[in-house]
Amino acid sequence: MGASNALMVSNYWKHLGHRDHRLLTFMALVALDTGTPPVYFGGWQAGARHLGLNPEASPDSAAEQFRRVTASLKRAGAIVPNGAARQGSRAEYALALDPMTTAAPTVTRGATGRPVTMWSVVHRQDPRPQSSPTEMVPRSPTETVPHQPHRFGGLSPTETVPPRRTEEPLQEYSEDELVEPQLHSPAPVENSGAQTVDGINTETYAAASAFLQARPMQHLTLMERAAAELGPGCSVRRQVVTAAVLAGWQPKEAAA
């Protein structure tokens, strides 16, 4: 199960609109973390249900809404379709969650004539919008950071800088200029036992995700059953825990 994939969505694609972010998170959760790249092949019906649509009652409308959201995610650079969807064959979507890499499909035909897609990872420029130098989106894990001048004149804290000439004139500074810059405190780190707004702590969510990850052939069906049982307004964490319970998993507190 794609718990790590979902964390990358939260970290690198938080600028997406609500529906785009919701569908990308669902795709990330049901794609395997070990995929290079991770690939979603769960079909449009499951994605449409996660968007709060009803593909059984209104299949044409639900399919069109799913197509619009996936087209938006493609334009944003978050997914890459394999382009081989046809009657009886589901489309595959590679998840380009690392902003500095994307995926390229190579489609061949198997012995039965069905399309078989092989994916390769290629580098790219970050497709995310950069609103201003002071509001940079988070860096990719593979993006290299260029050398920046050190505040004391060198390229690194350990580089030595020649002494200034002693005959330089002294300058007088106002009190406002002598104020040290305020450093922003780091963002708080989530405690392992912290409760979220849906009442599920991190340990419970991680255990449920690991339980489903050990059942790759069942996890998509279980996630669909959980979504149908909880309704369109459920959180992803609640859906993962419910899917694990449907498969027989019990939280530690319940087992105790």
mmCIF file of C-alpha atoms in Angstrom:
data_model
loop_
_atom_site.group_PDB
_atom_site.id
_atom_site.type_symbol
_atom_site.label_atom_id
_atom_site.label_comp_id
_atom_site.label_asym_id
_atom_site.label_seq_id
_atom_site.Cartn_x
_atom_site.Cartn_y
_atom_site.Cartn_z
ATOM 1 C CA MET A 1 0.000 0.000 0.000
ATOM 2 C CA GLY A 2 1.154 3.485 -0.813
ATOM 3 C CA ALA A 3 1.509 5.177 2.555
ATOM 4 C CA SER A 4 4.862 6.624 1.469
ATOM 5 C CA ASN A 5 3.336 7.687 -1.850
ATOM 6 C CA ALA A 6 0.546 9.533 -0.018
ATOM 7 C CA LEU A 7 3.102 11.378 2.113
ATOM 8 C CA MET A 8 4.827 12.583 -1.077
ATOM 9 C CA VAL A 9 1.484 13.879 -2.358
ATOM 10 C CA SER A 10 0.967 15.773 0.882
ATOM 11 C CA ASN A 11 4.479 17.212 0.795
ATOM 12 C CA TYR A 12 5.005 18.079 -2.875
ATOM 13 C CA TRP A 13 1.513 18.505 -4.365
ATOM 14 C CA LYS A 14 -0.373 20.446 -1.709
ATOM 15 C CA HIS A 15 -0.897 23.318 -4.187
ATOM 16 C CA LEU A 16 -3.359 21.236 -6.238
ATOM 17 C CA GLY A 17 -7.076 21.934 -6.128
ATOM 18 C CA HIS A 18 -9.301 19.919 -3.789
ATOM 19 C CA ARG A 19 -10.556 17.342 -6.305
ATOM 20 C CA ASP A 20 -7.160 16.933 -7.971
ATOM 21 C CA HIS A 21 -5.444 16.449 -4.608
ATOM 22 C CA ARG A 22 -8.144 14.016 -3.438
ATOM 23 C CA LEU A 23 -7.864 11.783 -6.508
ATOM 24 C CA LEU A 24 -4.049 11.885 -6.546
ATOM 25 C CA THR A 25 -3.983 10.874 -2.869
ATOM 26 C CA PHE A 26 -6.292 7.927 -3.580
ATOM 27 C CA MET A 27 -4.165 6.824 -6.538
ATOM 28 C CA ALA A 28 -1.049 7.071 -4.374
ATOM 29 C CA LEU A 29 -2.593 4.981 -1.611
ATOM 30 C CA VAL A 30 -3.556 2.054 -3.829
ATOM 31 C CA ALA A 31 -0.307 2.098 -5.852
ATOM 32 C CA LEU A 32 2.632 0.148 -4.438
ATOM 33 C CA ASP A 33 5.341 2.118 -2.647
ATOM 34 C CA THR A 34 7.961 -0.102 -4.291
ATOM 35 C CA GLY A 35 6.942 0.834 -7.835
ATOM 36 C CA THR A 36 9.476 2.726 -9.963
ATOM 37 C CA PRO A 37 7.409 4.657 -10.742
ATOM 38 C CA PRO A 38 4.307 3.758 -8.699
ATOM 39 C CA VAL A 39 1.442 2.951 -11.067
ATOM 40 C CA TYR A 40 -2.327 3.236 -10.588
ATOM 41 C CA PHE A 41 -4.356 0.666 -12.542
ATOM 42 C CA GLY A 42 -7.499 0.519 -10.392
ATOM 43 C CA GLY A 43 -9.902 1.769 -13.073
ATOM 44 C CA TRP A 44 -11.948 4.940 -13.383
ATOM 45 C CA GLN A 45 -14.890 3.628 -11.354
ATOM 46 C CA ALA A 46 -12.879 3.366 -8.114
ATOM 47 C CA GLY A 47 -11.404 6.830 -8.652
ATOM 48 C CA ALA A 48 -14.832 8.286 -9.409
ATOM 49 C CA ARG A 49 -16.256 6.838 -6.180
ATOM 50 C CA HIS A 50 -13.431 8.462 -4.222
ATOM 51 C CA LEU A 51 -14.421 11.781 -5.793
ATOM 52 C CA GLY A 52 -17.917 11.320 -4.361
ATOM 53 C CA LEU A 53 -19.482 10.280 -7.673
ATOM 54 C CA ASN A 54 -21.777 7.344 -8.406
ATOM 55 C CA PRO A 55 -20.530 5.402 -11.467
ATOM 56 C CA GLU A 56 -23.363 2.875 -11.182
ATOM 57 C CA ALA A 57 -26.231 5.388 -11.190
ATOM 58 C CA SER A 58 -24.627 7.973 -13.526
ATOM 59 C CA PRO A 59 -21.798 6.235 -15.412
ATOM 60 C CA ASP A 60 -21.456 8.814 -18.211
ATOM 61 C CA SER A 61 -21.310 11.782 -15.849
ATOM 62 C CA ALA A 62 -18.943 10.022 -13.435
ATOM 63 C CA ALA A 63 -16.620 8.954 -16.263
ATOM 64 C CA GLU A 64 -16.515 12.498 -17.647
ATOM 65 C CA GLN A 65 -15.728 14.011 -14.229
ATOM 66 C CA PHE A 66 -12.971 11.442 -13.670
ATOM 67 C CA ARG A 67 -11.554 12.234 -17.127
ATOM 68 C CA ARG A 68 -11.490 15.965 -16.336
ATOM 69 C CA VAL A 69 -9.650 15.489 -13.055
ATOM 70 C CA THR A 70 -7.076 13.114 -14.567
ATOM 71 C CA ALA A 71 -6.549 15.579 -17.439
ATOM 72 C CA SER A 72 -5.924 18.313 -14.885
ATOM 73 C CA LEU A 73 -3.426 16.100 -13.015
ATOM 74 C CA LYS A 74 -1.675 15.329 -16.313
ATOM 75 C CA ARG A 75 -1.336 19.058 -17.094
ATOM 76 C CA ALA A 76 0.051 19.635 -13.596
ATOM 77 C CA GLY A 77 2.715 16.961 -14.199
ATOM 78 C CA ALA A 78 1.518 14.700 -11.372
ATOM 79 C CA ILE A 79 0.474 11.682 -13.503
ATOM 80 C CA VAL A 80 1.357 10.189 -16.880
ATOM 81 C CA PRO A 81 -1.242 7.971 -18.668
ATOM 82 C CA ASN A 82 0.019 5.056 -20.724
ATOM 83 C CA GLY A 83 -2.340 5.954 -23.579
ATOM 84 C CA ALA A 84 -3.382 2.328 -24.116
ATOM 85 C CA ALA A 85 -6.906 2.363 -22.686
ATOM 86 C CA ARG A 86 -9.492 0.587 -24.812
ATOM 87 C CA GLN A 87 -12.547 -1.633 -24.406
ATOM 88 C CA GLY A 88 -11.615 -4.432 -22.010
ATOM 89 C CA SER A 89 -8.293 -2.860 -21.041
ATOM 90 C CA ARG A 90 -7.889 -0.371 -18.211
ATOM 91 C CA ALA A 91 -5.721 2.710 -18.496
ATOM 92 C CA GLU A 92 -2.585 2.858 -16.380
ATOM 93 C CA TYR A 93 -1.353 6.047 -14.765
ATOM 94 C CA ALA A 94 2.245 6.444 -13.604
ATOM 95 C CA LEU A 95 2.450 8.724 -10.561
ATOM 96 C CA ALA A 96 5.186 11.334 -11.043
ATOM 97 C CA LEU A 97 5.258 12.260 -7.354
ATOM 98 C CA ASP A 98 8.899 13.362 -7.359
ATOM 99 C CA PRO A 99 8.763 16.827 -8.975
ATOM 100 C CA MET A 100 12.204 16.351 -10.566
ATOM 101 C CA THR A 101 11.368 13.104 -12.394
ATOM 102 C CA THR A 102 8.566 11.857 -14.609
ATOM 103 C CA ALA A 103 7.724 8.597 -16.370
ATOM 104 C CA ALA A 104 7.767 7.515 -20.008
ATOM 105 C CA PRO A 105 5.615 4.548 -21.162
ATOM 106 C CA THR A 106 6.587 1.885 -23.671
ATOM 107 C CA VAL A 107 3.529 -0.140 -24.744
ATOM 108 C CA THR A 108 3.878 -3.563 -26.361
ATOM 109 C CA ARG A 109 1.441 -6.398 -27.016
ATOM 110 C CA GLY A 110 1.510 -9.556 -24.948
ATOM 111 C CA ALA A 111 0.844 -13.092 -26.153
ATOM 112 C CA THR A 112 -2.910 -12.558 -25.772
ATOM 113 C CA GLY A 113 -2.837 -9.270 -27.672
ATOM 114 C CA ARG A 114 -3.434 -7.174 -24.575
ATOM 115 C CA PRO A 115 -1.248 -4.070 -24.111
ATOM 116 C CA VAL A 116 1.686 -4.393 -21.727
ATOM 117 C CA THR A 117 3.229 -1.156 -20.446
ATOM 118 C CA MET A 118 6.852 -0.790 -19.328
ATOM 119 C CA TRP A 119 7.715 2.431 -17.531
ATOM 120 C CA SER A 120 11.036 4.268 -17.363
ATOM 121 C CA VAL A 121 11.900 7.196 -15.090
ATOM 122 C CA VAL A 122 13.337 10.326 -16.723
ATOM 123 C CA HIS A 123 14.482 13.645 -15.277
ATOM 124 C CA ARG A 124 12.567 16.888 -15.850
ATOM 125 C CA GLN A 125 12.268 20.447 -14.644
ATOM 126 C CA ASP A 126 10.020 21.012 -11.645
ATOM 127 C CA PRO A 127 6.501 21.533 -13.111
ATOM 128 C CA ARG A 128 5.052 23.096 -9.972
ATOM 129 C CA PRO A 129 4.260 26.839 -9.988
ATOM 130 C CA GLN A 130 6.724 29.100 -8.199
ATOM 131 C CA SER A 131 4.742 32.098 -7.022
ATOM 132 C CA SER A 132 7.666 34.073 -5.586
ATOM 133 C CA PRO A 133 11.227 33.521 -4.257
ATOM 134 C CA THR A 134 9.913 33.703 -0.701
ATOM 135 C CA GLU A 135 7.097 31.169 -1.265
ATOM 136 C CA MET A 136 8.956 28.245 -2.769
ATOM 137 C CA VAL A 137 7.190 24.895 -2.784
ATOM 138 C CA PRO A 138 9.069 22.064 -1.004
ATOM 139 C CA ARG A 139 12.159 20.731 -2.779
ATOM 140 C CA SER A 140 12.153 17.324 -4.385
ATOM 141 C CA PRO A 141 14.176 14.568 -2.618
ATOM 142 C CA THR A 142 16.358 14.244 -5.756
ATOM 143 C CA GLU A 143 16.851 17.966 -6.380
ATOM 144 C CA THR A 144 20.360 19.218 -5.710
ATOM 145 C CA VAL A 145 20.825 22.455 -3.792
ATOM 146 C CA PRO A 146 23.300 24.894 -5.367
ATOM 147 C CA HIS A 147 26.064 26.463 -3.278
ATOM 148 C CA GLN A 148 24.900 29.615 -1.608
ATOM 149 C CA PRO A 149 27.180 32.363 -0.292
ATOM 150 C CA HIS A 150 27.679 32.134 3.447
ATOM 151 C CA ARG A 151 26.477 35.046 5.558
ATOM 152 C CA PHE A 152 30.094 35.913 6.405
ATOM 153 C CA GLY A 153 31.262 36.009 2.793
ATOM 154 C CA GLY A 154 32.374 32.437 1.954
ATOM 155 C CA LEU A 155 30.646 29.640 0.088
ATOM 156 C CA SER A 156 30.417 27.432 3.188
ATOM 157 C CA PRO A 157 30.624 27.820 6.982
ATOM 158 C CA THR A 158 34.070 26.169 6.971
ATOM 159 C CA GLU A 159 35.634 28.273 4.192
ATOM 160 C CA THR A 160 38.156 30.801 5.423
ATOM 161 C CA VAL A 161 37.737 34.421 4.369
ATOM 162 C CA PRO A 162 40.692 36.844 4.228
ATOM 163 C CA PRO A 163 40.617 39.500 6.987
ATOM 164 C CA ARG A 164 39.253 42.858 6.093
ATOM 165 C CA ARG A 165 41.614 45.787 5.780
ATOM 166 C CA THR A 166 42.008 47.519 9.098
ATOM 167 C CA GLU A 167 41.798 50.964 7.559
ATOM 168 C CA GLU A 168 38.180 50.479 6.458
ATOM 169 C CA PRO A 169 36.071 53.327 7.847
ATOM 170 C CA LEU A 170 33.660 52.414 10.616
ATOM 171 C CA GLN A 171 29.979 52.908 9.919
ATOM 172 C CA GLU A 172 27.312 53.958 12.301
ATOM 173 C CA TYR A 173 24.111 51.945 12.301
ATOM 174 C CA SER A 174 20.679 52.827 13.563
ATOM 175 C CA GLU A 175 18.942 50.656 16.131
ATOM 176 C CA ASP A 176 16.662 49.251 13.427
ATOM 177 C CA GLU A 177 19.668 48.057 11.391
ATOM 178 C CA LEU A 178 21.217 46.325 14.416
ATOM 179 C CA VAL A 179 18.193 44.059 14.999
ATOM 180 C CA GLU A 180 19.090 40.438 14.329
ATOM 181 C CA PRO A 181 16.888 38.698 11.717
ATOM 182 C CA GLN A 182 14.172 36.537 13.227
ATOM 183 C CA LEU A 183 14.556 32.852 12.449
ATOM 184 C CA HIS A 184 11.394 30.882 11.804
ATOM 185 C CA SER A 185 10.929 27.964 14.151
ATOM 186 C CA PRO A 186 10.718 24.568 12.438
ATOM 187 C CA ALA A 187 7.337 23.066 11.788
ATOM 188 C CA PRO A 188 6.155 20.795 14.609
ATOM 189 C CA VAL A 189 6.794 17.110 14.088
ATOM 190 C CA GLU A 190 3.793 14.838 14.394
ATOM 191 C CA ASN A 191 3.984 12.608 17.457
ATOM 192 C CA SER A 192 3.678 8.922 16.815
ATOM 193 C CA GLY A 193 0.606 8.733 19.034
ATOM 194 C CA ALA A 194 -0.944 12.067 18.058
ATOM 195 C CA GLN A 195 -4.665 12.104 17.272
ATOM 196 C CA THR A 196 -5.800 13.628 13.975
ATOM 197 C CA VAL A 197 -9.132 15.305 13.286
ATOM 198 C CA ASP A 198 -10.620 11.927 12.334
ATOM 199 C CA GLY A 199 -9.556 10.409 15.678
ATOM 200 C CA ILE A 200 -6.978 7.995 14.212
ATOM 201 C CA ASN A 201 -3.460 8.191 15.591
ATOM 202 C CA THR A 202 -0.360 7.702 13.495
ATOM 203 C CA GLU A 203 0.533 4.296 14.969
ATOM 204 C CA THR A 204 -2.912 2.868 14.174
ATOM 205 C CA TYR A 205 -2.819 4.219 10.618
ATOM 206 C CA ALA A 206 0.704 2.872 10.004
ATOM 207 C CA ALA A 207 -0.224 -0.581 11.355
ATOM 208 C CA ALA A 208 -3.376 -0.751 9.203
ATOM 209 C CA SER A 209 -1.428 0.356 6.131
ATOM 210 C CA ALA A 210 1.252 -2.293 6.729
ATOM 211 C CA PHE A 211 -1.451 -4.957 7.144
ATOM 212 C CA LEU A 212 -2.961 -4.037 3.757
ATOM 213 C CA GLN A 213 0.454 -3.767 2.133
ATOM 214 C CA ALA A 214 0.993 -7.458 2.870
ATOM 215 C CA ARG A 215 -2.140 -8.238 0.791
ATOM 216 C CA PRO A 216 -1.468 -6.562 -2.599
ATOM 217 C CA MET A 217 -4.042 -8.690 -4.435
ATOM 218 C CA GLN A 218 -6.864 -7.631 -2.087
ATOM 219 C CA HIS A 219 -6.083 -4.041 -1.128
ATOM 220 C CA LEU A 220 -7.933 -2.338 -4.008
ATOM 221 C CA THR A 221 -11.144 -4.326 -3.398
ATOM 222 C CA LEU A 222 -10.887 -3.640 0.333
ATOM 223 C CA MET A 223 -10.406 0.096 -0.243
ATOM 224 C CA GLU A 224 -13.477 0.154 -2.501
ATOM 225 C CA ARG A 225 -15.557 -1.683 0.101
ATOM 226 C CA ALA A 226 -14.391 0.735 2.783
ATOM 227 C CA ALA A 227 -15.239 3.750 0.592
ATOM 228 C CA ALA A 228 -18.712 2.350 -0.093
ATOM 229 C CA GLU A 229 -19.293 1.699 3.619
ATOM 230 C CA LEU A 230 -18.035 5.088 4.859
ATOM 231 C CA GLY A 231 -19.416 7.322 2.107
ATOM 232 C CA PRO A 232 -17.753 10.077 0.051
ATOM 233 C CA GLY A 233 -16.923 12.324 3.013
ATOM 234 C CA CYS A 234 -14.551 9.881 4.733
ATOM 235 C CA SER A 235 -10.876 10.690 5.247
ATOM 236 C CA VAL A 236 -8.150 8.613 3.611
ATOM 237 C CA ARG A 237 -6.829 7.506 7.007
ATOM 238 C CA ARG A 238 -10.282 6.324 8.104
ATOM 239 C CA GLN A 239 -10.691 4.470 4.799
ATOM 240 C CA VAL A 240 -7.342 2.635 5.204
ATOM 241 C CA VAL A 241 -8.173 1.557 8.775
ATOM 242 C CA THR A 242 -11.684 0.424 7.779
ATOM 243 C CA ALA A 243 -10.301 -1.564 4.835
ATOM 244 C CA ALA A 244 -7.857 -3.341 7.149
ATOM 245 C CA VAL A 245 -10.650 -4.154 9.643
ATOM 246 C CA LEU A 246 -12.749 -5.604 6.812
ATOM 247 C CA ALA A 247 -9.824 -7.943 6.071
ATOM 248 C CA GLY A 248 -9.691 -9.149 9.697
ATOM 249 C CA TRP A 249 -7.154 -6.734 11.197
ATOM 250 C CA GLN A 250 -7.726 -5.548 14.752
ATOM 251 C CA PRO A 251 -6.228 -2.387 16.325
ATOM 252 C CA LYS A 252 -4.015 -3.032 19.345
ATOM 253 C CA GLU A 253 -6.459 -1.380 21.736
ATOM 254 C CA ALA A 254 -9.328 -3.546 20.422
ATOM 255 C CA ALA A 255 -7.240 -6.707 20.538
ATOM 256 C CA ALA A 256 -6.249 -5.956 24.123
#
